[in-house]
């Protein structure tokens, strides 16, 4: 008996999106980074092509964060004191791109400034040649105030700028239009909202080739099942030919996992939670793996060890490549 | 094309006898149509009708049940490829592999430790499902002794890894009184294994090089009278696992290919090149059935158990958290008191924000039948009366000395009513989104 | 198209192209073809030329082909005898004019004549002219702005694109007086509209007027003086061209795309003050190519039909004929008109009332003891009425109180009051009146210390003592409504005017009118049929938890949650065109009785992601509509009774189906098509289209008693419509029976028609 493996015939594919620009393209990056393009469900190479592997980003900040787990502080050490050094360390740890989050305040609690943000981004651009994403601290007004000058500072570098949300996307999109960057379009775990924001951003004149979709996922144990299914549905819709769901998907298991108790807290937790470091790392890695299998095209991680582990999974799923 | 409930109804006796456990024939028919009931539950259905209902009568993936002296694991009976299409019904069983070459006392110690492992996840008790005991010694007596040792400290279901009739028999004897899975029949030993399994009435795993081999073997075993089978495709890597398990699931569901219509067993730690936790995680998401772990590590197991719980949550029946009053950041009697619903995501987002903000706080989680704030409000499950009642039930007055209750901004409309329901309380209207809690408390909470 | 305008624009174009020609010839001789030409601080060469032709002009020698191109766009002045058509010629002339103007300005830079000197003028932020390429022109001190540099273009561009700046105005000429000039600019600044100043009338420019009045000009005040001659109009149009290149991702040479981009996305207009000469007509014709309309404060022929611009092309609003108490009021109206003509949307972010305002106060209760005054309720009456009027009929932002305020009644007292909201908008429709009117409840409730209940003529409003102490008065209702209607419904509402009536006669007069309107609306929605429209609406609001469910909402079938009817969806689509309510063209009707429409089926397949192939809009037995879980009622077939039962969400009792509402909900919901079961809104029961394919309302054999009570009147009408006035009585409910046996007994006793109807299965 010879069994024929049932293959699906899809009419659509994920759109390819390219970040970063080399000197020839008006930037200063050593190479560009393309994600998306697959014409099948995650890693089912027997029925479709997967031209680009998911990108693994490491998150850094414009200054040493106040609230990160001691485990992360340990992992990055003194590099965290300087965004340029941190970015170099992230590059050395194997990141495909640097995902920089701007802080809401400086170390003394004073509001972050456009000048500071600009300088921090400049430092990172000078310190590494990787493509880069820069997102605001997550408060509409401040995001806009910081991202616009950053967009100008990095003119032509094709940064991924964020975070565009339904209530605040116009300024960031306008900045991306003015200075030739890309945007991250984030919506709260809902297929239709994801689609709608992509439409709204596209309506402003930003080409679809410059939009990355962040469906929001939740961490393991904290709602990941919603994000997981929303991503599967978005991906099925994309393969089914629904144009506005064909953006590559960015997820942030680093942020999601490291803010939950399981990763953050080492003391005063049940004994059966086991070893803290292992639990924290597993929390981030297992969150990431679930999202890898629901269609993530870019994963933002925090711990270098997680990057190494996820990388080895991807290498097997896609055949190693160097 | 699947039959609709009405079409099935036409073939049923239409007597509303309730012998099937459903109130009417139509209700039963609709459950059948949704593949949530089995035709055999109707004792009165005619043979002719049963034949017509064949496709609706047997689930495409056989349900396999393992029983321990206490507790059971059921796998199989899945009806969809993606959880959002309906739900995944039977969580993969997580087992820990022990070898009979281990010293008896050590086996007992290890099994006892793993047996005692429990973690609480939003009020759900999570634990290891059982043990896979391997006849690594190839000696029936040693194997028998090892199983007895494990059984002496754990009543959980077992998988017996015993690749010959003799070993299998020895294992079955030791496991008497329970219903283990025998692992595994292959091209050489299948006849003897089938005999043991059939005799003992236990499910049998099947091993082969590839899907063709598996399908051939399952047919032979079915003919030999073993109905409850588990497939072991021998996967050892992420890619291999994903491709094989996806193929098996698709064949069973999309083509009703009965020879592969069984749950799957995998050993994610079998290949030392692979990160066991991450491969197990993949298999939980993508079509694993029984997952046998090489390593028992509480931290990793916790992550896997939670992932399994999440993936196998019914998308239409959200996880609820226990209603009650929750403490965050060790609050005292002056800490702010906030009300919300017991939808898990609602609870998590608020608990996370408050925790992250550093504010000590009391969270009054009301019984809103697992709905989010707006949905619950619209459905009348989160109204002034319920909030007031739960405030009383969980004795908020005994927890805080102030009399201020913060309600979600989305239900600002409740504030007036709630003040009437809770005399002496000031109802404060909080932000609509959890992310704004910190700035809200900063601005509005003066203590 | 006015022949007059065409004539003058064509004449103006011919003259300016000729002038450019002479200047260019002279420059070629005096400076030579290799002399560089450029606008300072822009990477877009000569931006208009680049945009329209793709030519990257950097030397004088590259200008002659551009001039030739301009010449090719010229037309002879139309002879007196010819009357049609002129639009094409006029627009061509406009383009020729702009080419000529940019050539002239580029050459003037070569000669150091730009930016235009204005001794003593200090700009509050401007392009710096430190470049040596400037040809040794005037220093940073004492000159007008000249073209906008790229940095400022991006900075303003971001604000124009993200909507913080609604648009820009190019003011050409000279205002009636200095006072009027200042007022116009202030009105524009107040609305965050970028203002560009250009040109003169008889040598006097609005720039002079503003400088004399001490108005600060420059980037920092969003008021940029380009030049006192008409030719500097090329700067704002170059700015518009560069906007499209920068933000629209267009390349030089994509002329059509660049012009369309400006028409669709850049909300700009030209305000011509004072006499309009040939060159101004010609330049205005150029602006119209960008979709920018021209409003003149003098008598000129109008070009009203729309086409190249969104609305009218040229509007004449003679200043002295504008209604208004004085020139200042006239200036205000003029600006308002400009905004309307271009469709610039006003942004209002704050509700200007003396009490805190926000959705957090929506649920507040004002108790009798805390109450200052009440309108409606037991002792008095209050009504609210929103109607649509023509744009010309009302004045945006006008709020009137007709009668006395509540300080005339004692504390804790009451009075009659009516609220009339009049809205106008180019996208407003009569059918949206009730949708908007219902918002009054939410809007007013947002004020702290104000409680609003009810609607129409049963509204009931209380104002607390606290709010009254803070100075809240009746006119503030108007402020709230004005701000919120603009803020939330700006896409369909352009103008809002509010009147509050307490004067008994006016109050009574409008109450009559309001009631007539309520009746008319009732009749309208009551008589709207599915056949009378060619599109239905979808609702995918619930896909977050029922991913494959889509509601099909028609005039005769409201959403199953009961919250959305066809008109709501229509309005929702206008307000949020990418939202959950999308129009569904009915398409081919393959079966009117069962309700099979090709458009509905196509939509259902795609919105349900392939899980639903067909929907019979009027049947429960065959491809019924799916349900999410929000349904008010569930209908289910009772085969034994040859009919259906309907159980309400509020009914927790057992039903003849052997299941309670909550168990049934599991069968009906989740976006699965389950013939024999259907979730629906309660008012659908009374629709003539209620399961009309299966026999309609007569099939109802069991109905939760709460529905019988709540809808007693409507059900009675339905029974009469069905020709069986006692029908409701024949229908069982949970007080009669909760099983099939009891049901059949009841039906037989009462002689329910379903028993005699043809078999459902």
CSV table of C-alpha atoms in Angstrom, one decimal, chain B residues 228-397:
chain,number,residue,atom,x,y,z
B,228,UNK,CA,-7.7,0.1,20.1
B,229,UNK,CA,-4.4,1.0,18.5
B,230,UNK,CA,-1.9,3.7,18.9
B,231,UNK,CA,0.5,4.7,16.1
B,232,UNK,CA,4.2,5.1,16.8
B,233,UNK,CA,5.7,6.7,13.7
B,234,UNK,CA,9.1,6.8,15.3
B,235,UNK,CA,9.6,10.5,14.9
B,236,UNK,CA,12.9,11.9,16.2
B,237,UNK,CA,13.1,15.5,15.0
B,238,UNK,CA,11.0,18.6,14.8
B,239,UNK,CA,10.4,18.5,11.1
B,240,UNK,CA,9.9,14.7,10.9
B,241,UNK,CA,7.3,15.0,13.7
B,242,UNK,CA,5.4,17.8,12.2
B,243,UNK,CA,5.2,16.2,8.8
B,244,UNK,CA,4.3,12.8,9.9
B,245,UNK,CA,1.8,13.8,12.6
B,246,UNK,CA,0.1,16.3,10.3
B,247,UNK,CA,-0.1,13.7,7.5
B,248,UNK,CA,-1.7,11.2,9.9
B,249,UNK,CA,-4.2,13.7,11.2
B,250,UNK,CA,-5.2,14.8,7.7
B,251,UNK,CA,-5.6,11.3,6.4
B,252,UNK,CA,-7.8,10.4,9.3
B,253,UNK,CA,-10.0,13.5,9.1
B,254,UNK,CA,-10.0,14.5,5.5
B,255,UNK,CA,-10.1,11.1,3.9
B,256,UNK,CA,-11.6,9.1,6.8
B,257,UNK,CA,-8.6,6.8,6.2
B,258,UNK,CA,-9.4,4.2,8.9
B,259,UNK,CA,-6.0,2.4,8.9
B,260,UNK,CA,-4.4,5.6,10.3
B,261,UNK,CA,-7.5,6.7,12.3
B,262,UNK,CA,-5.7,6.3,15.7
B,263,UNK,CA,-3.9,8.5,18.2
B,264,UNK,CA,-0.2,8.8,18.1
B,265,UNK,CA,2.6,8.1,20.6
B,266,UNK,CA,5.9,10.0,20.5
B,267,UNK,CA,9.2,10.0,22.4
B,268,UNK,CA,10.5,13.6,22.1
B,269,UNK,CA,13.6,12.8,24.2
B,270,UNK,CA,14.6,9.8,22.2
B,271,UNK,CA,17.1,11.8,20.1
B,272,UNK,CA,19.7,13.4,22.3
B,273,UNK,CA,20.3,16.1,19.6
B,274,UNK,CA,16.9,17.5,20.2
B,275,UNK,CA,15.6,19.8,22.9
B,276,UNK,CA,13.0,17.5,24.5
B,277,UNK,CA,10.9,20.2,26.0
B,278,UNK,CA,10.6,22.1,22.7
B,279,UNK,CA,9.8,19.0,20.7
B,280,UNK,CA,7.2,18.0,23.2
B,281,UNK,CA,5.8,21.5,23.0
B,282,UNK,CA,5.5,21.1,19.2
B,283,UNK,CA,3.7,17.8,19.6
B,284,UNK,CA,1.3,19.3,22.1
B,285,UNK,CA,0.4,21.9,19.5
B,286,UNK,CA,0.6,19.7,16.5
B,287,UNK,CA,-1.2,16.4,16.9
B,288,UNK,CA,0.6,14.5,19.6
B,289,UNK,CA,-1.4,11.8,21.4
B,290,UNK,CA,0.7,10.2,24.1
B,291,UNK,CA,4.0,11.9,24.8
B,292,UNK,CA,6.7,10.0,26.7
B,293,UNK,CA,9.3,12.1,28.3
B,294,UNK,CA,12.9,11.0,28.9
B,295,UNK,CA,13.4,13.6,31.7
B,296,UNK,CA,11.3,14.5,34.6
B,297,UNK,CA,11.9,18.1,35.3
B,298,UNK,CA,9.3,20.0,37.3
B,299,UNK,CA,10.1,23.4,35.6
B,300,UNK,CA,9.8,22.1,32.1
B,301,UNK,CA,6.9,19.8,32.9
B,302,UNK,CA,5.0,22.8,34.3
B,303,UNK,CA,5.5,24.7,31.1
B,304,UNK,CA,4.3,21.7,29.0
B,305,UNK,CA,1.3,21.0,31.2
B,306,UNK,CA,0.2,24.6,30.9
B,307,UNK,CA,0.7,24.7,27.2
B,308,UNK,CA,-1.4,21.5,26.9
B,309,UNK,CA,-4.1,23.1,29.0
B,310,UNK,CA,-4.1,26.2,26.8
B,311,UNK,CA,-4.1,24.5,23.5
B,312,UNK,CA,-6.9,22.1,24.6
B,313,UNK,CA,-9.1,24.8,25.9
B,314,UNK,CA,-12.4,24.9,24.1
B,315,UNK,CA,-12.3,28.1,22.1
B,316,UNK,CA,-16.0,28.6,22.8
B,317,UNK,CA,-15.8,27.9,26.5
B,318,UNK,CA,-13.1,30.2,27.8
B,319,UNK,CA,-11.0,29.3,30.8
B,320,UNK,CA,-12.5,30.7,34.0
B,321,UNK,CA,-10.7,31.6,37.1
B,322,UNK,CA,-12.1,30.9,40.5
B,323,UNK,CA,-14.3,33.8,41.6
B,324,UNK,CA,-12.9,35.3,44.8
B,325,UNK,CA,-10.8,38.1,46.2
B,326,UNK,CA,-7.2,38.0,44.9
B,327,UNK,CA,-4.2,39.6,46.6
B,328,UNK,CA,-1.6,41.3,44.4
B,329,UNK,CA,1.7,42.6,45.7
B,330,UNK,CA,0.7,41.9,49.4
B,331,UNK,CA,-1.9,44.5,49.8
B,332,UNK,CA,-2.9,45.9,53.2
B,333,UNK,CA,-6.3,47.4,54.3
B,334,UNK,CA,-5.6,50.7,52.5
B,335,UNK,CA,-4.8,49.2,49.1
B,336,UNK,CA,-7.1,49.8,46.2
B,337,UNK,CA,-9.9,47.4,45.5
B,338,UNK,CA,-10.8,46.6,41.9
B,339,UNK,CA,-13.6,44.5,40.5
B,340,UNK,CA,-13.5,42.5,37.4
B,341,UNK,CA,-14.9,39.3,35.8
B,342,UNK,CA,-13.6,35.8,36.0
B,343,UNK,CA,-12.8,35.4,32.3
B,344,UNK,CA,-9.2,34.2,32.5
B,345,UNK,CA,-7.8,36.7,30.0
B,346,UNK,CA,-9.5,39.6,31.7
B,347,UNK,CA,-8.2,38.4,35.0
B,348,UNK,CA,-4.7,37.9,33.7
B,349,UNK,CA,-4.4,41.2,32.0
B,350,UNK,CA,-5.5,43.1,35.0
B,351,UNK,CA,-3.5,41.0,37.5
B,352,UNK,CA,-0.5,41.4,35.3
B,353,UNK,CA,-0.8,45.1,35.0
B,354,UNK,CA,-1.4,45.7,38.7
B,355,UNK,CA,1.5,43.4,39.5
B,356,UNK,CA,3.8,45.1,37.0
B,357,UNK,CA,2.8,48.5,38.3
B,358,UNK,CA,4.0,47.7,41.8
B,359,UNK,CA,0.7,48.8,43.3
B,360,UNK,CA,-0.5,46.5,46.1
B,361,UNK,CA,-4.1,45.8,45.3
B,362,UNK,CA,-7.2,43.6,45.9
B,363,UNK,CA,-8.9,42.2,42.9
B,364,UNK,CA,-12.5,41.2,43.4
B,365,UNK,CA,-13.1,38.6,40.7
B,366,UNK,CA,-16.8,38.1,40.3
B,367,UNK,CA,-18.6,35.1,38.9
B,368,UNK,CA,-19.4,36.2,35.4
B,369,UNK,CA,-19.5,32.7,33.9
B,370,UNK,CA,-16.2,33.3,32.3
B,371,UNK,CA,-17.1,36.2,30.2
B,372,UNK,CA,-15.1,39.3,29.6
B,373,UNK,CA,-16.3,42.6,31.1
B,374,UNK,CA,-18.3,43.9,28.2
B,375,UNK,CA,-19.7,40.5,27.1
B,376,UNK,CA,-20.7,39.7,30.7
B,377,UNK,CA,-22.3,43.1,31.1
B,378,UNK,CA,-24.3,42.7,27.9
B,379,UNK,CA,-25.4,39.3,29.0
B,380,UNK,CA,-26.4,40.5,32.5
B,381,UNK,CA,-23.7,38.4,34.2
B,382,UNK,CA,-21.8,41.4,35.5
B,383,UNK,CA,-24.3,43.8,37.0
B,384,UNK,CA,-24.6,45.8,40.1
B,385,UNK,CA,-26.4,43.0,41.9
B,386,UNK,CA,-23.8,40.4,41.2
B,387,UNK,CA,-20.9,42.6,42.1
B,388,UNK,CA,-22.5,43.6,45.3
B,389,UNK,CA,-23.3,40.0,46.1
B,390,UNK,CA,-19.8,38.8,45.4
B,391,UNK,CA,-18.4,41.7,47.4
B,392,UNK,CA,-20.3,40.3,50.3
B,393,UNK,CA,-19.5,36.6,49.6
B,394,UNK,CA,-15.8,37.3,49.6
B,395,UNK,CA,-16.0,39.7,52.5
B,396,UNK,CA,-14.3,42.7,51.0
B,397,UNK,CA,-15.3,44.7,54.0
